[in-house]
């Protein structure tokens, strides 16, 4: 398995297309977290997001022969599937008149401290509380954004994807991505300051 | 240019999506406009926090679940594909037989039925119209050869 790590996504796709499930497994390892975050940002639910990720990879595996590397990267293609699956689930839930997004204030924000070496570990209980409150406020604010703004902002700020890539995933123009991210940031600043 | 336009450019600048000349204009504006400078600082702070917060992490076992799901799905997919092939071949064979049968009933060949044209006049125009069919001509020709 160790050798797979040196291969590019495209090389893995080609090998997986010849029927090797092990190569596809490496793609799963690489992109599960990202697909989950996109699904979670849209569905707002851990369980739904996990279902979306499973369905997304299954569809990707079945349709690997339809992936065209000249049109997009594997990551972009996969996230497009994940986003469409998430939206399908949301629409399905809405049809069933189920509430998809909980605004309960007592929900766990499900935030973890970054593994980024630049981020400092809290020195004492007071600092820990302060950081938790800041992250909690961030999570709450994100949940209040419209889905498209939240997805665009998270793909940029968490995954550092280019505007072109985000536009491809969300099936919108680059200028729409600019607008979505700008409005998301303005709204976030407003919400966090409150 | 309005302050709102400059603030849109702040967002682009912080994402590395602003061209050099626009970035120079923006930075010159920021030195003169405290409102836009505050937006610049607020967005920078927000981006820094968002980048370091790990929101929505999946369970560690999710990738394993996905792989197991694919292994099961692959078997099911393989079965269903074979099933589709087995089901489809007889259907196409039946369609072909029906097409030939219908063509014969209508007195036309399959080519005529499919093209919507009657090819018989073209063939017959090549022969002399002396009341004989093509079969008669061929048989006569054969009889002539045998009698020689």
Tab-separated table of C-alpha atoms in Angstrom:
chain	number	residue	atom	x	y	z
A	1	UNK	CA	0.000	0.000	0.000
A	2	UNK	CA	2.906	2.313	0.718
A	3	UNK	CA	3.739	2.676	-2.968
A	4	UNK	CA	0.330	4.138	-3.689
A	5	UNK	CA	1.182	7.286	-1.786
A	6	UNK	CA	3.652	8.358	-4.452
A	7	UNK	CA	1.074	8.043	-7.234
A	8	UNK	CA	-1.005	10.993	-8.416
A	9	UNK	CA	-4.776	10.893	-8.317
A	10	UNK	CA	-4.846	10.460	-12.064
A	11	UNK	CA	-2.469	7.492	-11.955
A	12	UNK	CA	-4.647	5.906	-9.284
A	13	UNK	CA	-7.780	6.527	-11.352
A	14	UNK	CA	-6.177	4.874	-14.390
A	15	UNK	CA	-5.095	1.845	-12.367
A	16	UNK	CA	-8.462	1.615	-10.624
A	17	UNK	CA	-10.186	1.824	-14.008
A	18	UNK	CA	-8.441	-1.415	-14.958
A	19	UNK	CA	-10.303	-3.048	-12.100
A	20	UNK	CA	-7.951	-2.685	-9.169
A	21	UNK	CA	-10.004	-1.895	-6.126
A	22	UNK	CA	-6.865	-1.369	-4.036
A	23	UNK	CA	-5.903	1.695	-6.078
A	24	UNK	CA	-9.371	3.109	-5.631
A	25	UNK	CA	-8.979	2.482	-1.905
A	26	UNK	CA	-6.095	4.935	-1.849
A	27	UNK	CA	-8.341	7.542	-3.492
A	28	UNK	CA	-10.910	6.868	-0.778
A	29	UNK	CA	-8.265	7.417	1.910
A	30	UNK	CA	-7.185	10.682	0.303
A	31	UNK	CA	-10.548	12.278	-0.235
A	32	UNK	CA	-12.944	10.921	2.397
A	33	UNK	CA	-12.451	13.842	4.788
A	34	UNK	CA	-12.947	16.446	2.086
A	35	UNK	CA	-16.066	14.739	0.698
A	36	UNK	CA	-17.418	14.455	4.232
A	37	UNK	CA	-16.880	18.144	4.940
A	38	UNK	CA	-18.685	19.176	1.782
A	39	UNK	CA	-21.564	16.805	2.565
A	40	UNK	CA	-21.668	17.928	6.184
A	41	UNK	CA	-21.677	21.605	5.265
A	42	UNK	CA	-24.688	21.024	2.999
A	43	UNK	CA	-26.715	18.473	4.959
A	44	UNK	CA	-25.801	19.740	8.427
A	45	UNK	CA	-25.988	16.184	9.707
A	46	UNK	CA	-23.209	13.752	10.583
A	47	UNK	CA	-25.270	10.690	9.663
A	48	UNK	CA	-26.472	12.102	6.357
A	49	UNK	CA	-22.953	13.228	5.494
A	50	UNK	CA	-21.579	9.725	6.084
A	51	UNK	CA	-24.278	8.240	3.860
A	52	UNK	CA	-23.505	10.814	1.175
A	53	UNK	CA	-19.791	9.988	1.289
A	54	UNK	CA	-20.455	6.266	0.891
A	55	UNK	CA	-22.846	6.821	-1.996
A	56	UNK	CA	-20.464	9.314	-3.593
A	57	UNK	CA	-17.528	6.915	-3.691
A	58	UNK	CA	-19.706	4.048	-4.855
A	59	UNK	CA	-20.990	6.150	-7.754
A	60	UNK	CA	-17.502	7.358	-8.548
A	61	UNK	CA	-16.226	3.776	-8.654
A	62	UNK	CA	-19.053	2.605	-10.900
A	63	UNK	CA	-18.646	5.564	-13.245
A	64	UNK	CA	-14.871	5.747	-13.294
A	65	UNK	CA	-14.871	5.214	-17.067
A	66	UNK	CA	-16.898	8.418	-17.452
A	67	UNK	CA	-14.335	10.551	-15.619
A	68	UNK	CA	-12.568	12.829	-18.096
A	69	UNK	CA	-9.275	14.178	-16.831
A	70	UNK	CA	-9.241	16.851	-19.542
A	71	UNK	CA	-12.360	18.404	-17.998
A	72	UNK	CA	-11.601	18.281	-14.278
A	73	UNK	CA	-9.421	16.790	-11.592
A	74	UNK	CA	-10.588	13.680	-9.774
A	75	UNK	CA	-11.056	15.752	-6.617
A	76	UNK	CA	-13.318	18.263	-8.366
A	77	UNK	CA	-15.296	15.490	-10.048
A	78	UNK	CA	-15.742	13.651	-6.752
A	79	UNK	CA	-16.841	16.771	-4.887
A	80	UNK	CA	-19.348	17.546	-7.625
A	81	UNK	CA	-20.894	14.114	-7.047
A	82	UNK	CA	-20.818	14.677	-3.268
A	83	UNK	CA	-22.514	18.049	-3.588
A	84	UNK	CA	-25.216	16.712	-5.902
A	85	UNK	CA	-25.841	13.757	-3.601
A	86	UNK	CA	-26.095	16.085	-0.610
A	87	UNK	CA	-28.576	18.332	-2.379
A	88	UNK	CA	-30.642	15.296	-3.371
A	89	UNK	CA	-30.776	14.242	0.259
A	90	UNK	CA	-31.749	17.725	1.397
A	91	UNK	CA	-34.515	17.902	-1.182
A	92	UNK	CA	-35.720	14.463	-0.172
A	93	UNK	CA	-35.779	15.455	3.486
A	94	UNK	CA	-37.587	18.680	2.683
A	95	UNK	CA	-40.183	16.766	0.786
A	96	UNK	CA	-40.731	14.677	3.855
A	97	UNK	CA	-41.035	17.930	5.824
A	98	UNK	CA	-38.235	16.941	8.131
A	99	UNK	CA	-36.195	19.665	9.647
A	100	UNK	CA	-32.727	19.351	8.229
A	101	UNK	CA	-30.877	21.970	10.097
A	102	UNK	CA	-30.998	22.177	13.833
A	103	UNK	CA	-30.582	25.557	15.444
A	104	UNK	CA	-30.515	24.082	18.917
A	105	UNK	CA	-28.065	26.060	20.936
A	106	UNK	CA	-27.097	23.090	23.068
A	107	UNK	CA	-25.741	21.098	20.129
A	108	UNK	CA	-22.099	20.179	20.250
A	109	UNK	CA	-20.239	22.316	17.757
A	110	UNK	CA	-18.027	19.333	16.877
A	111	UNK	CA	-14.945	21.407	16.594
A	112	UNK	CA	-11.497	20.072	17.125
A	113	UNK	CA	-8.287	21.927	17.604
A	114	UNK	CA	-6.174	22.185	14.538
A	115	UNK	CA	-3.145	20.042	14.028
A	116	UNK	CA	-1.581	23.095	12.428
A	117	UNK	CA	1.761	23.561	14.209
A	118	UNK	CA	1.276	27.315	14.073
A	119	UNK	CA	-1.824	27.120	16.214
A	120	UNK	CA	-0.925	27.352	19.866
A	121	UNK	CA	-2.192	24.934	22.455
A	122	UNK	CA	-4.170	26.654	25.187
A	123	UNK	CA	-2.065	27.416	28.235
A	124	UNK	CA	-4.753	27.342	30.880
A	125	UNK	CA	-8.425	26.656	31.467
A	126	UNK	CA	-9.396	30.269	30.824
A	127	UNK	CA	-7.659	30.338	27.462
A	128	UNK	CA	-9.154	26.971	26.549
A	129	UNK	CA	-12.606	28.324	27.312
A	130	UNK	CA	-11.958	31.425	25.231
A	131	UNK	CA	-10.833	29.409	22.218
A	132	UNK	CA	-13.757	27.017	22.568
A	133	UNK	CA	-16.148	29.959	22.676
A	134	UNK	CA	-14.552	31.470	19.589
A	135	UNK	CA	-14.803	28.219	17.656
A	136	UNK	CA	-18.317	27.633	18.894
A	137	UNK	CA	-19.332	31.081	17.651
A	138	UNK	CA	-17.718	30.317	14.297
A	139	UNK	CA	-19.612	27.047	13.958
A	140	UNK	CA	-22.905	28.690	14.875
A	141	UNK	CA	-22.321	31.483	12.380
A	142	UNK	CA	-21.472	29.017	9.625
A	143	UNK	CA	-24.726	27.173	10.220
A	144	UNK	CA	-26.635	30.397	9.696
A	145	UNK	CA	-25.181	30.963	6.232
A	146	UNK	CA	-27.136	29.901	3.169
A	147	UNK	CA	-25.893	26.537	1.906
A	148	UNK	CA	-24.175	27.881	-1.211
A	149	UNK	CA	-22.313	30.574	0.706
A	150	UNK	CA	-21.235	28.103	3.398
A	151	UNK	CA	-20.009	25.518	0.898
A	152	UNK	CA	-18.069	28.069	-1.154
A	153	UNK	CA	-16.489	29.606	1.956
A	154	UNK	CA	-15.477	26.259	3.453
A	155	UNK	CA	-14.006	24.972	0.199
A	156	UNK	CA	-11.892	28.117	0.122
A	157	UNK	CA	-10.934	28.553	3.747
A	158	UNK	CA	-10.639	24.917	4.807
A	159	UNK	CA	-9.508	23.235	1.615
A	160	UNK	CA	-7.785	26.184	-0.066
A	161	UNK	CA	-9.350	25.322	-3.408
A	162	UNK	CA	-9.083	27.835	-6.247
A	163	UNK	CA	-12.127	29.781	-7.406
A	164	UNK	CA	-12.025	27.785	-10.653
A	165	UNK	CA	-12.209	24.500	-8.748
A	166	UNK	CA	-15.015	25.727	-6.502
A	167	UNK	CA	-16.937	26.941	-9.552
A	168	UNK	CA	-16.596	23.491	-11.116
A	169	UNK	CA	-17.763	21.703	-7.965
A	170	UNK	CA	-20.727	24.011	-7.462
A	171	UNK	CA	-21.559	24.277	-11.153
A	172	UNK	CA	-21.557	28.081	-11.116
A	173	UNK	CA	-19.419	30.781	-12.727
A	174	UNK	CA	-16.208	32.067	-11.155
A	175	UNK	CA	-17.816	35.469	-10.637
A	176	UNK	CA	-20.625	33.760	-8.688
A	177	UNK	CA	-18.007	32.107	-6.482
A	178	UNK	CA	-16.395	35.512	-5.847
A	179	UNK	CA	-19.749	36.907	-4.859
A	180	UNK	CA	-20.732	33.918	-2.686
A	181	UNK	CA	-17.459	33.984	-0.759
A	182	UNK	CA	-17.524	37.746	-0.275
A	183	UNK	CA	-21.111	37.723	1.006
A	184	UNK	CA	-20.336	34.756	3.247
A	185	UNK	CA	-17.410	36.586	4.819
A	186	UNK	CA	-19.370	39.785	5.357
A	187	UNK	CA	-22.184	37.819	6.972
A	188	UNK	CA	-19.767	35.802	9.128
A	189	UNK	CA	-18.075	38.963	10.417
A	190	UNK	CA	-21.468	40.415	11.233
A	191	UNK	CA	-22.607	37.247	13.029
A	192	UNK	CA	-19.415	36.707	14.996
A	193	UNK	CA	-19.313	40.337	16.147
A	194	UNK	CA	-22.849	40.155	17.546
B	1	UNK	CA	-15.120	52.755	-7.408
B	2	UNK	CA	-17.345	52.288	-4.341
B	3	UNK	CA	-16.239	51.042	-0.912
B	4	UNK	CA	-18.244	47.882	-1.553
B	5	UNK	CA	-16.226	47.233	-4.707
B	6	UNK	CA	-13.000	47.677	-2.746
B	7	UNK	CA	-14.268	45.311	-0.074
B	8	UNK	CA	-15.043	42.685	-2.717
B	9	UNK	CA	-11.472	43.060	-3.868
B	10	UNK	CA	-10.236	42.551	-0.301
B	11	UNK	CA	-11.837	39.115	-0.370
B	12	UNK	CA	-10.170	38.344	-3.712
B	13	UNK	CA	-6.796	39.648	-2.514
B	14	UNK	CA	-6.829	37.453	0.558
B	15	UNK	CA	-7.612	34.436	-1.615
B	16	UNK	CA	-4.787	35.258	-4.038
B	17	UNK	CA	-7.297	35.809	-6.842
B	18	UNK	CA	-6.647	39.520	-7.514
B	19	UNK	CA	-4.353	40.672	-10.312
B	20	UNK	CA	-1.323	42.804	-9.542
B	21	UNK	CA	-2.568	46.192	-10.731
B	22	UNK	CA	-5.899	45.827	-8.909
B	23	UNK	CA	-4.025	44.770	-5.793
B	24	UNK	CA	-1.874	47.927	-5.974
B	25	UNK	CA	-4.988	50.118	-6.325
B	26	UNK	CA	-6.621	48.379	-3.399
B	27	UNK	CA	-3.615	48.710	-1.109
B	28	UNK	CA	-3.378	52.427	-1.956
B	29	UNK	CA	-7.068	52.809	-1.051
B	30	UNK	CA	-6.626	50.955	2.230
B	31	UNK	CA	-4.020	53.463	3.420
B	32	UNK	CA	-6.608	56.214	3.032
B	33	UNK	CA	-9.838	54.469	4.100
B	34	UNK	CA	-10.194	53.308	7.733
B	35	UNK	CA	-13.546	51.585	7.020
B	36	UNK	CA	-12.127	49.384	4.304
B	37	UNK	CA	-9.003	48.799	6.383
B	38	UNK	CA	-11.200	47.469	9.194
B	39	UNK	CA	-12.924	45.108	6.760
B	40	UNK	CA	-9.485	43.990	5.568
B	41	UNK	CA	-8.438	43.209	9.153
B	42	UNK	CA	-11.731	41.525	10.038
B	43	UNK	CA	-11.606	39.309	6.939
B	44	UNK	CA	-7.980	38.425	7.640
B	45	UNK	CA	-8.849	37.458	11.185
B	46	UNK	CA	-11.877	35.435	10.056
B	47	UNK	CA	-9.848	33.589	7.427
B	48	UNK	CA	-7.138	32.807	9.968
B	49	UNK	CA	-9.663	31.347	12.403
B	50	UNK	CA	-11.538	29.374	9.737
B	51	UNK	CA	-8.314	27.903	8.407
B	52	UNK	CA	-7.213	26.639	11.799
B	53	UNK	CA	-10.549	25.309	13.031
B	54	UNK	CA	-11.191	21.748	12.013
B	55	UNK	CA	-14.890	21.707	11.477
B	56	UNK	CA	-16.865	18.593	10.725
B	57	UNK	CA	-14.359	15.779	10.853
B	58	UNK	CA	-15.633	12.330	9.917
B	59	UNK	CA	-15.243	9.254	12.087
B	60	UNK	CA	-11.908	7.552	11.607
B	61	UNK	CA	-13.689	4.452	10.353
B	62	UNK	CA	-15.535	6.171	7.511
B	63	UNK	CA	-12.920	5.376	4.842
B	64	UNK	CA	-13.014	1.694	5.851
B	65	UNK	CA	-16.802	1.708	5.677
B	66	UNK	CA	-16.640	3.250	2.202
B	67	UNK	CA	-14.186	0.609	0.981
B	68	UNK	CA	-16.310	-2.199	2.398
B	69	UNK	CA	-19.362	-0.666	0.730
B	70	UNK	CA	-17.576	-0.564	-2.614
B	71	UNK	CA	-16.567	-4.224	-2.289
B	72	UNK	CA	-20.215	-5.184	-1.693
B	73	UNK	CA	-21.480	-2.763	-4.350
B	74	UNK	CA	-19.037	-4.139	-6.875
B	75	UNK	CA	-20.377	-7.650	-6.450
B	76	UNK	CA	-23.934	-6.402	-6.733
B	77	UNK	CA	-23.068	-4.277	-9.741
B	78	UNK	CA	-21.358	-7.183	-11.479
B	79	UNK	CA	-24.390	-9.369	-10.920
B	80	UNK	CA	-26.833	-6.755	-12.115
B	81	UNK	CA	-24.789	-6.031	-15.250
B	82	UNK	CA	-24.681	-9.722	-16.197
B	83	UNK	CA	-28.371	-9.924	-15.485
B	84	UNK	CA	-29.049	-6.975	-17.798
B	85	UNK	CA	-27.001	-8.563	-20.595
B	86	UNK	CA	-28.823	-11.873	-20.282
B	87	UNK	CA	-32.157	-10.110	-20.317
B	88	UNK	CA	-31.329	-7.784	-23.207
B	89	UNK	CA	-29.945	-10.262	-25.771
B	90	UNK	CA	-33.166	-12.297	-26.224
B	91	UNK	CA	-35.167	-9.069	-26.460
B	92	UNK	CA	-33.038	-7.808	-29.338
B	93	UNK	CA	-33.203	-11.197	-31.037
B	94	UNK	CA	-36.985	-11.140	-30.744
B	95	UNK	CA	-37.164	-7.646	-32.209
B	96	UNK	CA	-35.041	-8.719	-35.204
B	97	UNK	CA	-37.209	-11.798	-35.858
B	98	UNK	CA	-40.389	-9.731	-35.609
B	99	UNK	CA	-39.012	-7.129	-38.003
B	100	UNK	CA	-38.213	-9.792	-40.608
B	101	UNK	CA	-41.596	-11.450	-40.120
B	102	UNK	CA	-43.528	-8.192	-40.462
B	103	UNK	CA	-41.501	-7.349	-43.547
B	104	UNK	CA	-42.376	-10.653	-45.169
B	105	UNK	CA	-46.051	-10.246	-44.375
B	106	UNK	CA	-46.030	-6.810	-45.980
B	107	UNK	CA	-44.227	-8.197	-49.026
B	108	UNK	CA	-41.150	-6.124	-48.401
B	109	UNK	CA	-37.602	-6.912	-47.457
B	110	UNK	CA	-36.158	-5.789	-44.125
B	111	UNK	CA	-34.130	-3.132	-45.988
B	112	UNK	CA	-37.259	-1.779	-47.616
B	113	UNK	CA	-39.075	-1.674	-44.308
B	114	UNK	CA	-36.239	0.141	-42.575
B	115	UNK	CA	-35.478	2.600	-45.390
B	116	UNK	CA	-39.131	3.282	-46.098
B	117	UNK	CA	-38.491	2.813	-49.830
B	118	UNK	CA	-39.428	0.098	-52.259
B	119	UNK	CA	-36.356	-1.227	-54.021
B	120	UNK	CA	-38.261	-3.605	-56.356
B	121	UNK	CA	-38.923	-1.120	-59.187
B	122	UNK	CA	-35.201	-0.301	-59.377
B	123	UNK	CA	-34.325	-3.992	-59.743
B	124	UNK	CA	-37.050	-4.692	-62.240
B	125	UNK	CA	-36.099	-1.695	-64.349
B	126	UNK	CA	-32.836	-3.504	-65.097
B	127	UNK	CA	-34.747	-6.374	-66.703
B	128	UNK	CA	-36.810	-6.528	-69.822
B	129	UNK	CA	-40.515	-6.379	-69.005
B	130	UNK	CA	-41.709	-9.472	-70.865
B	131	UNK	CA	-44.009	-10.762	-68.137
B	132	UNK	CA	-41.343	-12.830	-66.378
B	133	UNK	CA	-40.191	-12.479	-62.857
B	134	UNK	CA	-36.550	-12.364	-61.875
B	135	UNK	CA	-36.796	-16.005	-60.788
B	136	UNK	CA	-38.161	-17.002	-64.190
B	137	UNK	CA	-35.288	-15.276	-65.930
B	138	UNK	CA	-32.716	-16.976	-63.732
B	139	UNK	CA	-34.327	-20.411	-64.199
B	140	UNK	CA	-34.555	-19.943	-67.955
B	141	UNK	CA	-30.932	-18.969	-68.024
B	142	UNK	CA	-30.032	-22.130	-66.117
B	143	UNK	CA	-32.172	-24.282	-68.433
B	144	UNK	CA	-30.505	-22.749	-71.452
B	145	UNK	CA	-27.075	-23.636	-70.099
B	146	UNK	CA	-28.132	-27.217	-69.358
B	147	UNK	CA	-29.668	-27.729	-72.791
B	148	UNK	CA	-26.471	-26.740	-74.512
